[in-house]
Amino acid sequence: MTASRTVSRPSAEELVVFSGEDGKLNVLDAFCRHMGGNLSQGTIKGNEIACPFHDWRWGGDGKCKAIPYARRVPLRARTASWPTLEQDNLLFVWNDPQGNPPPEDVTIPVIEGATRDDWTDWVWYTTVIEGAQCREIVDNVVDMAHFFYVHYSFPTYFKNVFEGHTATQWQKGVGREDARPQASQSGVAKMIGNTSVAAYHGPSFMIDDLTYHYEDGDVDSVLINCHYPISENSFVLQYGIIVQKAEHLPDPEEMARKMGDFIKIGFEQDVTIWKSKARIDNPLLCEEDGPVYQLRRWYEQFYVDVDDVTEEMTERFEFEIDTTKPNEARRAEVAANIAARASS
Amino acid sequence: MTTHRPAPRPDVRLDDGALERVTCTTCAAGVEVRKSSWEQTSIQWHTDALGACPERRASSPGAGPNATFAGCTALGDAIREAAVRGSLSVQSGEALPANPEGTSH
């Protein structure tokens, strides 16, 4: 790839993404430090990007490598550059307001299916959300009640664990008969349910390891749900899907597209709510709601300097709902309960 | 961006029933627990308890990109036992649900 393009990021800064002859992807401040030319409109020359204004050449390390009309490059001719990671056919950019390199223990994990021949390629969707703060989408990770209404799934098991920089959600669900992609999957057996392990690795990148259970076998898929803020009240939402080419699945690519379209409908329903809702910092919750406060306490660690991250934000917290247990409850437990209460 | 961010608040539901300490019968680690119903359990771990948990130490990362320690089964049993015994509150106040008389279990 030798094309370059502009990506907007918080504080209305713009970035340029380019790769030179060495094939490495680089991310720089889009505006040339010389006179402000937009490098995303420039050209690739060797391993550098050349400004369209005066042809200043910038390397992926942020250093000015050459000025064709000058005898020498000024000392300290540098622009801002961002560390990048290429993995699973995705490009990650590390943004640290304190300017530190990415610590090893926060690296996004590898998604095995993404580079396997027996899985589909990524199907990606990008949408700009105006009039909503990106905290709204993160809240979804604890919001059980909305699964039934928005995602047409009925969870029988639900668990959240927040620890360190990750927030995980386990879910076992039964598809609602009235609305699910299984109804439109011609030639595919009836879907019995799904198992999902979804985790935020940091504030904005969620991997959902999602398995659909059909009468004739399982189909594995991975859904990425990620975002970056543009301002306090707008963000870019992106989601991508890969599906395992299971033998009993006639058209995995079609399934990936259908899942994408289905998820898109779900997000659009969320967005409609977000655009007209108020920001609630002290939600009034009933006992059946998820751990919204505890999630926000975890989320707060990404809005303070690293030195100000407290144990309270990163300590392990678990929230579990198991609706299968009551049916298996042993009568012995009841007897013990009665005995214990009688003796107290 | 210099926007005012309110400090994280405590869960409003704690006003109706606070976290209660439960000690694991296996490793004696103490955690804070709240059950809103027989089906629901919240556990607040602290660093010392996590360090004391043998299941945590023995756990392998597991498979898949989100592999992580799902929880301690011994602690889960201790919590359930405490709730059944009545030493841990269940906020819903309902009796322990059980299979109806005469069904197999």
Short mmCIF file of C-alpha atoms in Angstrom, two decimals:
data_model
loop_
_atom_site.label_atom_id
_atom_site.label_comp_id
_atom_site.label_asym_id
_atom_site.label_seq_id
_atom_site.Cartn_x
_atom_site.Cartn_y
_atom_site.Cartn_z
CA MET A 1 0.00 0.00 0.00
CA THR A 2 1.40 3.38 -0.91
CA ALA A 3 -1.71 5.51 -0.52
CA SER A 4 -2.01 7.92 2.34
CA ARG A 5 -5.07 9.17 4.06
CA THR A 6 -6.15 11.48 6.81
CA VAL A 7 -7.64 10.28 10.07
CA SER A 8 -9.15 12.73 12.48
CA ARG A 9 -8.53 12.26 16.19
CA PRO A 10 -9.32 14.06 19.47
CA SER A 11 -8.77 17.80 19.69
CA ALA A 12 -9.40 18.08 15.95
CA GLU A 13 -5.84 17.00 15.18
CA GLU A 14 -5.31 15.16 11.93
CA LEU A 15 -3.02 12.26 11.25
CA VAL A 16 -1.51 10.92 8.06
CA VAL A 17 -1.09 7.19 7.56
CA PHE A 18 1.43 6.13 4.93
CA SER A 19 3.69 3.30 3.92
CA GLY A 20 6.81 3.66 1.81
CA GLU A 21 8.79 1.15 -0.22
CA ASP A 22 9.63 -0.85 2.92
CA GLY A 23 5.91 -1.56 3.39
CA LYS A 24 5.86 -0.39 7.01
CA LEU A 25 2.81 1.61 8.06
CA ASN A 26 3.62 4.95 9.70
CA VAL A 27 1.48 7.55 11.45
CA LEU A 28 2.48 11.23 11.61
CA ASP A 29 0.89 14.57 12.34
CA ALA A 30 -0.82 15.39 9.04
CA PHE A 31 0.38 18.99 8.96
CA CYS A 32 3.93 19.72 7.80
CA ARG A 33 5.93 21.50 10.51
CA HIS A 34 7.37 23.80 7.82
CA MET A 35 4.39 25.80 6.58
CA GLY A 36 1.43 23.52 7.39
CA GLY A 37 0.94 21.65 4.13
CA ASN A 38 -1.32 18.63 4.49
CA LEU A 39 0.84 15.53 4.13
CA SER A 40 -2.18 13.37 3.36
CA GLN A 41 -2.31 15.21 0.04
CA GLY A 42 1.39 14.51 -0.53
CA THR A 43 3.24 11.74 -2.36
CA ILE A 44 5.31 8.76 -1.27
CA LYS A 45 8.97 9.13 -2.25
CA GLY A 46 11.09 6.14 -1.20
CA ASN A 47 10.29 5.48 2.44
CA GLU A 48 9.20 9.06 3.08
CA ILE A 49 6.15 11.18 2.60
CA ALA A 50 6.71 14.38 0.63
CA CYS A 51 4.72 17.50 1.46
CA PRO A 52 2.64 18.80 -1.45
CA PHE A 53 3.55 22.41 -0.53
CA HIS A 54 7.41 22.52 -0.60
CA ASP A 55 8.36 18.85 -0.98
CA TRP A 56 9.82 18.46 2.52
CA ARG A 57 10.43 14.72 3.12
CA TRP A 58 9.30 13.13 6.38
CA GLY A 59 10.27 9.66 7.61
CA GLY A 60 8.08 7.30 9.59
CA ASP A 61 10.14 8.11 12.72
CA GLY A 62 8.96 11.71 12.55
CA LYS A 63 12.31 13.13 11.39
CA CYS A 64 12.66 15.41 8.38
CA LYS A 65 14.99 13.47 6.05
CA ALA A 66 15.49 15.96 3.24
CA ILE A 67 14.51 19.34 1.84
CA PRO A 68 15.28 19.17 -1.89
CA TYR A 69 16.02 22.92 -2.25
CA ALA A 70 18.01 23.34 1.00
CA ARG A 71 21.70 22.63 1.66
CA ARG A 72 20.86 20.92 4.95
CA VAL A 73 17.91 19.98 7.14
CA PRO A 74 17.55 22.19 10.24
CA LEU A 75 18.52 20.60 13.55
CA ARG A 76 15.60 19.21 15.50
CA ALA A 77 13.38 19.11 12.42
CA ARG A 78 10.89 16.65 13.85
CA THR A 79 7.17 16.17 13.77
CA ALA A 80 4.89 14.09 15.99
CA SER A 81 4.81 10.36 15.22
CA TRP A 82 2.72 7.61 16.80
CA PRO A 83 3.85 4.03 17.54
CA THR A 84 2.06 1.52 15.31
CA LEU A 85 1.33 -2.19 15.47
CA GLU A 86 0.30 -4.27 12.49
CA GLN A 87 -1.48 -7.44 13.59
CA ASP A 88 -4.28 -9.61 12.23
CA ASN A 89 -4.56 -7.37 9.14
CA LEU A 90 -5.35 -4.41 11.38
CA LEU A 91 -3.37 -1.27 12.11
CA PHE A 92 -3.19 -0.12 15.73
CA VAL A 93 -1.97 3.34 16.72
CA TRP A 94 -0.79 4.01 20.29
CA ASN A 95 -1.88 7.39 21.61
CA ASP A 96 -0.45 8.36 25.01
CA PRO A 97 -1.01 11.98 26.04
CA GLN A 98 2.01 11.62 28.36
CA GLY A 99 4.16 10.54 25.43
CA ASN A 100 5.23 7.16 26.83
CA PRO A 101 5.69 4.05 24.64
CA PRO A 102 3.08 1.27 24.94
CA PRO A 103 3.76 -1.07 27.91
CA GLU A 104 3.98 -4.71 26.83
CA ASP A 105 1.16 -5.92 29.09
CA VAL A 106 -1.49 -3.82 27.36
CA THR A 107 -0.82 -5.16 23.85
CA ILE A 108 -4.01 -6.17 22.02
CA PRO A 109 -4.12 -10.00 21.90
CA VAL A 110 -3.78 -11.90 18.63
CA ILE A 111 -7.02 -13.05 16.99
CA GLU A 112 -6.15 -16.40 15.50
CA GLY A 113 -8.98 -16.61 12.97
CA ALA A 114 -8.01 -13.32 11.33
CA THR A 115 -5.03 -14.82 9.51
CA ARG A 116 -6.37 -18.31 8.90
CA ASP A 117 -7.47 -19.63 5.51
CA ASP A 118 -10.46 -21.41 7.01
CA TRP A 119 -11.91 -18.10 8.22
CA THR A 120 -13.34 -15.26 6.10
CA ASP A 121 -11.57 -11.92 5.62
CA TRP A 122 -12.68 -8.95 7.74
CA VAL A 123 -15.90 -7.21 6.84
CA TRP A 124 -15.65 -3.66 8.24
CA TYR A 125 -18.15 -0.91 8.93
CA THR A 126 -17.32 2.67 9.93
CA THR A 127 -19.74 5.31 11.13
CA VAL A 128 -19.37 8.75 12.70
CA ILE A 129 -21.62 9.24 15.73
CA GLU A 130 -22.54 12.88 16.33
CA GLY A 131 -24.26 14.05 19.49
CA ALA A 132 -23.12 11.26 21.82
CA GLN A 133 -20.21 10.67 24.17
CA CYS A 134 -18.25 7.45 23.64
CA ARG A 135 -18.90 6.37 27.26
CA GLU A 136 -22.37 5.37 26.07
CA ILE A 137 -21.03 2.54 23.95
CA VAL A 138 -18.75 1.29 26.75
CA ASP A 139 -21.76 1.16 29.13
CA ASN A 140 -23.18 -1.55 26.84
CA VAL A 141 -20.75 -4.10 28.26
CA VAL A 142 -22.74 -4.23 31.53
CA ASP A 143 -26.20 -3.51 30.18
CA MET A 144 -27.94 -6.87 30.26
CA ALA A 145 -31.44 -5.58 29.86
CA HIS A 146 -30.70 -4.09 26.46
CA PHE A 147 -29.63 -7.42 24.96
CA PHE A 148 -33.22 -8.56 24.78
CA TYR A 149 -34.47 -5.33 23.29
CA VAL A 150 -31.60 -4.35 21.02
CA HIS A 151 -29.78 -7.55 20.21
CA TYR A 152 -32.77 -9.91 20.32
CA SER A 153 -30.97 -12.29 22.60
CA PHE A 154 -32.09 -13.68 25.93
CA PRO A 155 -29.16 -14.23 28.29
CA THR A 156 -29.37 -17.26 30.58
CA TYR A 157 -25.88 -16.65 31.96
CA PHE A 158 -24.11 -13.33 32.33
CA LYS A 159 -20.86 -12.33 33.97
CA ASN A 160 -18.64 -9.27 34.06
CA VAL A 161 -15.09 -9.18 35.35
CA PHE A 162 -13.13 -5.92 35.54
CA GLU A 163 -9.46 -6.26 36.33
CA GLY A 164 -6.44 -4.19 35.35
CA HIS A 165 -7.03 -2.65 31.93
CA THR A 166 -9.57 -5.25 30.76
CA ALA A 167 -13.33 -5.49 31.18
CA THR A 168 -14.77 -8.86 30.21
CA GLN A 169 -18.31 -10.06 29.64
CA TRP A 170 -19.36 -13.71 29.42
CA GLN A 171 -22.77 -14.42 28.05
CA LYS A 172 -24.78 -17.46 27.12
CA GLY A 173 -27.95 -16.66 25.32
CA VAL A 174 -30.90 -18.17 23.59
CA GLY A 175 -31.88 -16.50 20.33
CA ARG A 176 -35.28 -14.91 20.28
CA GLU A 177 -37.50 -16.79 17.86
CA ASP A 178 -39.03 -13.61 16.49
CA ALA A 179 -35.86 -11.90 15.29
CA ARG A 180 -32.50 -13.45 14.52
CA PRO A 181 -30.33 -13.95 11.48
CA GLN A 182 -31.05 -17.68 11.69
CA ALA A 183 -34.45 -17.08 10.19
CA SER A 184 -32.83 -15.78 6.98
CA GLN A 185 -30.07 -18.40 6.81
CA SER A 186 -31.56 -20.63 4.18
CA GLY A 187 -30.05 -24.10 4.16
CA VAL A 188 -28.73 -23.69 7.67
CA ALA A 189 -30.09 -25.63 10.62
CA LYS A 190 -31.99 -23.85 13.36
CA MET A 191 -29.91 -21.85 15.81
CA ILE A 192 -30.17 -23.02 19.41
CA GLY A 193 -28.24 -20.23 21.08
CA ASN A 194 -24.93 -18.45 21.39
CA THR A 195 -21.93 -18.21 23.68
CA SER A 196 -20.03 -14.96 23.81
CA VAL A 197 -16.84 -13.85 25.55
CA ALA A 198 -16.32 -10.17 24.92
CA ALA A 199 -13.54 -8.07 26.42
CA TYR A 200 -12.42 -4.48 26.24
CA HIS A 201 -8.64 -4.40 26.06
CA GLY A 202 -8.22 -0.81 27.18
CA PRO A 203 -10.89 1.88 26.81
CA SER A 204 -11.96 1.44 23.22
CA PHE A 205 -11.09 -1.92 21.63
CA MET A 206 -13.45 -4.80 22.26
CA ILE A 207 -12.98 -8.34 20.94
CA ASP A 208 -16.12 -10.49 21.00
CA ASP A 209 -15.40 -14.20 20.65
CA LEU A 210 -18.85 -15.28 19.55
CA THR A 211 -20.02 -18.82 18.87
CA TYR A 212 -23.42 -19.59 17.39
CA HIS A 213 -24.81 -22.99 18.26
CA TYR A 214 -26.82 -24.61 15.48
CA GLU A 215 -28.61 -27.94 15.58
CA ASP A 216 -25.91 -29.41 13.33
CA GLY A 217 -22.87 -27.81 14.96
CA ASP A 218 -21.16 -24.62 16.03
CA VAL A 219 -20.04 -21.62 13.98
CA ASP A 220 -17.27 -19.47 15.48
CA SER A 221 -16.98 -15.79 14.71
CA VAL A 222 -15.11 -12.77 16.03
CA LEU A 223 -16.63 -9.33 16.24
CA ILE A 224 -14.49 -6.26 16.86
CA ASN A 225 -16.22 -3.20 18.27
CA CYS A 226 -13.91 -0.20 18.54
CA HIS A 227 -14.06 3.55 18.54
CA TYR A 228 -12.07 6.74 18.94
CA PRO A 229 -13.35 10.11 20.13
CA ILE A 230 -13.39 13.15 17.86
CA SER A 231 -14.69 15.51 20.53
CA GLU A 232 -16.53 15.37 23.87
CA ASN A 233 -19.72 14.79 21.92
CA SER A 234 -18.79 12.79 18.84
CA PHE A 235 -16.82 9.67 18.02
CA VAL A 236 -15.98 7.30 15.20
CA LEU A 237 -17.44 3.81 15.65
CA GLN A 238 -15.96 0.89 13.73
CA TYR A 239 -16.87 -2.78 13.78
CA GLY A 240 -15.47 -5.73 11.93
CA ILE A 241 -16.46 -9.36 11.61
CA ILE A 242 -14.78 -12.62 10.64
CA VAL A 243 -16.55 -15.96 10.46
CA GLN A 244 -15.16 -19.48 10.54
CA LYS A 245 -15.77 -21.37 7.31
CA ALA A 246 -17.53 -24.23 9.09
CA GLU A 247 -18.22 -27.27 6.87
CA HIS A 248 -21.95 -27.17 7.51
CA LEU A 249 -22.16 -23.46 6.72
CA PRO A 250 -22.94 -22.97 3.00
CA ASP A 251 -21.72 -19.37 2.66
CA PRO A 252 -19.53 -17.98 5.49
CA GLU A 253 -18.86 -14.68 3.67
CA GLU A 254 -22.59 -14.16 3.34
CA MET A 255 -22.99 -14.90 7.04
CA ALA A 256 -20.26 -12.36 7.92
CA ARG A 257 -22.07 -9.72 5.85
CA LYS A 258 -25.44 -10.61 7.36
CA MET A 259 -24.00 -10.47 10.88
CA GLY A 260 -22.51 -7.07 10.04
CA ASP A 261 -25.85 -5.81 8.74
CA PHE A 262 -27.59 -7.19 11.81
CA ILE A 263 -25.11 -5.56 14.21
CA LYS A 264 -25.44 -2.32 12.24
CA ILE A 265 -29.19 -2.33 12.95
CA GLY A 266 -28.45 -2.89 16.65
CA PHE A 267 -26.01 0.01 16.80
CA GLU A 268 -28.38 2.25 14.87
CA GLN A 269 -31.02 1.57 17.51
CA ASP A 270 -28.46 2.40 20.23
CA VAL A 271 -27.46 5.59 18.39
CA THR A 272 -31.07 6.77 18.19
CA ILE A 273 -31.27 6.48 21.99
CA TRP A 274 -27.86 8.12 22.57
CA LYS A 275 -28.55 11.17 20.42
CA SER A 276 -31.53 12.28 22.46
CA LYS A 277 -30.49 11.03 25.91
CA ALA A 278 -28.96 12.98 28.78
CA ARG A 279 -25.59 12.24 30.36
CA ILE A 280 -26.39 10.51 33.66
CA ASP A 281 -23.51 10.31 36.15
CA ASN A 282 -25.55 8.82 39.00
CA PRO A 283 -28.00 6.44 37.30
CA LEU A 284 -30.89 5.18 39.40
CA LEU A 285 -30.51 1.42 39.13
CA CYS A 286 -32.72 -1.49 40.09
CA GLU A 287 -31.33 -4.75 41.46
CA GLU A 288 -31.71 -6.40 38.04
CA ASP A 289 -29.38 -3.90 36.31
CA GLY A 290 -25.70 -4.57 35.66
CA PRO A 291 -22.63 -3.05 37.38
CA VAL A 292 -22.73 0.37 35.71
CA TYR A 293 -20.99 2.20 38.58
CA GLN A 294 -18.22 -0.36 38.86
CA LEU A 295 -17.63 -0.27 35.08
CA ARG A 296 -17.32 3.50 35.13
CA ARG A 297 -14.89 3.29 38.04
CA TRP A 298 -12.78 0.94 35.85
CA TYR A 299 -13.19 3.23 32.81
CA GLU A 300 -11.96 6.25 34.77
CA GLN A 301 -8.37 4.89 34.69
CA PHE A 302 -8.13 5.90 31.03
CA TYR A 303 -8.93 9.54 31.77
CA VAL A 304 -6.18 10.18 34.33
CA ASP A 305 -2.38 10.17 34.16
CA VAL A 306 -0.82 6.75 34.74
CA ASP A 307 0.49 7.88 38.15
CA ASP A 308 -3.03 8.80 39.22
CA VAL A 309 -4.56 5.39 38.45
CA THR A 310 -5.78 4.05 41.81
CA GLU A 311 -6.22 0.45 43.00
CA GLU A 312 -9.92 1.12 43.18
CA MET A 313 -10.01 1.55 39.37
CA THR A 314 -8.09 -1.64 38.56
CA GLU A 315 -8.91 -4.10 41.36
CA ARG A 316 -10.81 -7.20 40.32
CA PHE A 317 -14.59 -6.97 40.44
CA GLU A 318 -17.01 -9.75 39.46
CA PHE A 319 -20.70 -9.58 38.69
CA GLU A 320 -22.52 -12.79 37.84
CA ILE A 321 -26.04 -13.85 37.00
CA ASP A 322 -26.76 -17.52 36.61
CA THR A 323 -30.40 -18.25 35.83
CA THR A 324 -29.74 -21.95 35.32
CA LYS A 325 -28.97 -22.50 39.00
CA PRO A 326 -32.49 -22.28 40.52
CA ASN A 327 -33.69 -25.25 38.50
CA GLU A 328 -30.79 -27.31 39.73
CA ALA A 329 -31.02 -26.15 43.32
CA ARG A 330 -30.90 -29.12 45.58
CA ARG A 331 -33.61 -29.68 48.14
CA ALA A 332 -30.87 -30.48 50.62
CA GLU A 333 -29.90 -26.83 50.48
CA VAL A 334 -33.40 -25.83 51.47
CA ALA A 335 -33.38 -28.30 54.33
CA ALA A 336 -30.02 -26.95 55.50
CA ASN A 337 -31.36 -23.44 55.21
CA ILE A 338 -34.43 -24.23 57.32
CA ALA A 339 -32.27 -26.02 59.87
CA ALA A 340 -29.82 -23.11 60.05
CA ARG A 341 -32.61 -20.57 60.53
CA ALA A 342 -34.34 -22.72 63.14
CA SER A 343 -31.17 -23.00 65.19
CA SER A 344 -30.31 -19.29 65.05
CA MET B 1 -9.51 18.85 26.61
CA THR B 2 -10.19 20.38 29.98
CA THR B 3 -13.65 19.13 30.71
CA HIS B 4 -14.88 18.56 34.21
CA ARG B 5 -15.13 14.85 34.94
CA PRO B 6 -17.04 13.99 38.08
CA ALA B 7 -15.27 11.44 40.30
CA PRO B 8 -16.72 7.91 40.09
CA ARG B 9 -19.55 7.51 42.54
CA PRO B 10 -20.52 4.57 44.72
CA ASP B 11 -23.31 2.34 43.44
CA VAL B 12 -26.67 3.76 44.57
CA ARG B 13 -27.88 0.22 45.32
CA LEU B 14 -25.39 -0.05 48.19
CA ASP B 15 -27.71 2.30 50.11
CA ASP B 16 -30.23 -0.56 50.31
CA GLY B 17 -27.69 -3.18 51.29
CA ALA B 18 -23.93 -2.87 51.68
CA LEU B 19 -21.17 -5.27 50.65
CA GLU B 20 -20.61 -8.01 53.23
CA ARG B 21 -17.38 -9.81 53.99
CA VAL B 22 -17.17 -13.48 53.05
CA THR B 23 -14.16 -15.64 53.86
CA CYS B 24 -13.24 -18.45 51.49
CA THR B 25 -13.40 -21.81 53.24
CA THR B 26 -10.44 -23.07 51.19
CA CYS B 27 -7.80 -20.33 51.45
CA ALA B 28 -9.29 -17.96 54.05
CA ALA B 29 -9.07 -15.02 51.65
CA GLY B 30 -11.62 -12.34 52.52
CA VAL B 31 -13.66 -10.62 49.82
CA GLU B 32 -16.62 -8.23 49.79
CA VAL B 33 -19.81 -9.73 48.46
CA ARG B 34 -23.33 -8.63 47.67
CA LYS B 35 -26.18 -10.79 46.42
CA SER B 36 -29.17 -8.97 44.97
CA SER B 37 -30.93 -12.32 44.43
CA TRP B 38 -30.17 -16.04 44.50
CA GLU B 39 -29.09 -15.76 40.86
CA GLN B 40 -26.92 -12.64 41.20
CA THR B 41 -23.55 -12.27 42.94
CA SER B 42 -21.11 -9.33 43.05
CA ILE B 43 -17.58 -9.86 44.35
CA GLN B 44 -15.10 -7.09 45.12
CA TRP B 45 -11.62 -8.54 45.34
CA HIS B 46 -8.62 -6.84 46.88
CA THR B 47 -4.97 -7.43 46.10
CA ASP B 48 -4.29 -9.59 49.19
CA ALA B 49 -7.23 -11.92 48.50
CA LEU B 50 -6.22 -12.34 44.85
CA GLY B 51 -2.68 -13.20 45.96
CA ALA B 52 -3.99 -15.78 48.44
CA CYS B 53 -6.29 -17.61 45.99
CA PRO B 54 -4.80 -20.98 44.94
CA GLU B 55 -7.23 -21.38 42.01
CA ARG B 56 -6.08 -18.05 40.66
CA ARG B 57 -2.43 -19.09 40.93
CA ALA B 58 -3.10 -22.45 39.28
CA SER B 59 -5.21 -21.01 36.46
CA SER B 60 -3.87 -21.20 32.94
CA PRO B 61 -4.75 -18.39 30.54
CA GLY B 62 -7.16 -20.57 28.53
CA ALA B 63 -7.98 -20.34 24.85
CA GLY B 64 -8.99 -17.42 22.67
CA PRO B 65 -8.12 -13.73 22.57
CA ASN B 66 -10.01 -12.89 25.77
CA ALA B 67 -8.54 -15.68 27.90
CA THR B 68 -8.62 -14.68 31.55
CA PHE B 69 -9.32 -16.08 35.03
CA ALA B 70 -13.09 -16.53 35.07
CA GLY B 71 -13.40 -16.85 38.86
CA CYS B 72 -12.74 -19.08 41.86
CA THR B 73 -15.10 -22.05 42.23
CA ALA B 74 -14.18 -22.61 45.91
CA LEU B 75 -15.06 -19.00 46.70
CA GLY B 76 -18.29 -19.39 44.71
CA ASP B 77 -19.22 -22.41 46.85
CA ALA B 78 -18.34 -20.53 50.07
CA ILE B 79 -20.56 -17.62 49.02
CA ARG B 80 -23.46 -19.87 48.16
CA GLU B 81 -23.05 -21.72 51.45
CA ALA B 82 -23.04 -18.42 53.37
CA ALA B 83 -26.22 -17.33 51.57
CA VAL B 84 -27.98 -20.66 52.18
CA ARG B 85 -26.91 -20.58 55.84
CA GLY B 86 -28.26 -17.05 56.12
CA SER B 87 -24.99 -15.38 57.14
CA LEU B 88 -24.89 -13.48 53.82
CA SER B 89 -27.90 -11.33 52.94
CA VAL B 90 -29.87 -11.89 49.77
CA GLN B 91 -31.41 -8.52 48.95
CA SER B 92 -34.52 -9.90 47.21
CA GLY B 93 -35.60 -11.58 50.46
CA GLU B 94 -36.96 -14.57 48.54
CA ALA B 95 -36.68 -18.11 49.85
CA LEU B 96 -34.11 -20.35 48.15
CA PRO B 97 -35.76 -21.58 44.95
CA ALA B 98 -35.83 -25.34 44.57
CA ASN B 99 -37.22 -27.98 42.27
CA PRO B 100 -40.83 -28.82 43.05
CA GLU B 101 -41.57 -31.77 45.29
CA GLY B 102 -41.23 -35.09 43.52
CA THR B 103 -39.10 -34.00 40.52
CA SER B 104 -35.76 -35.58 39.89
CA HIS B 105 -32.67 -33.54 40.53
#
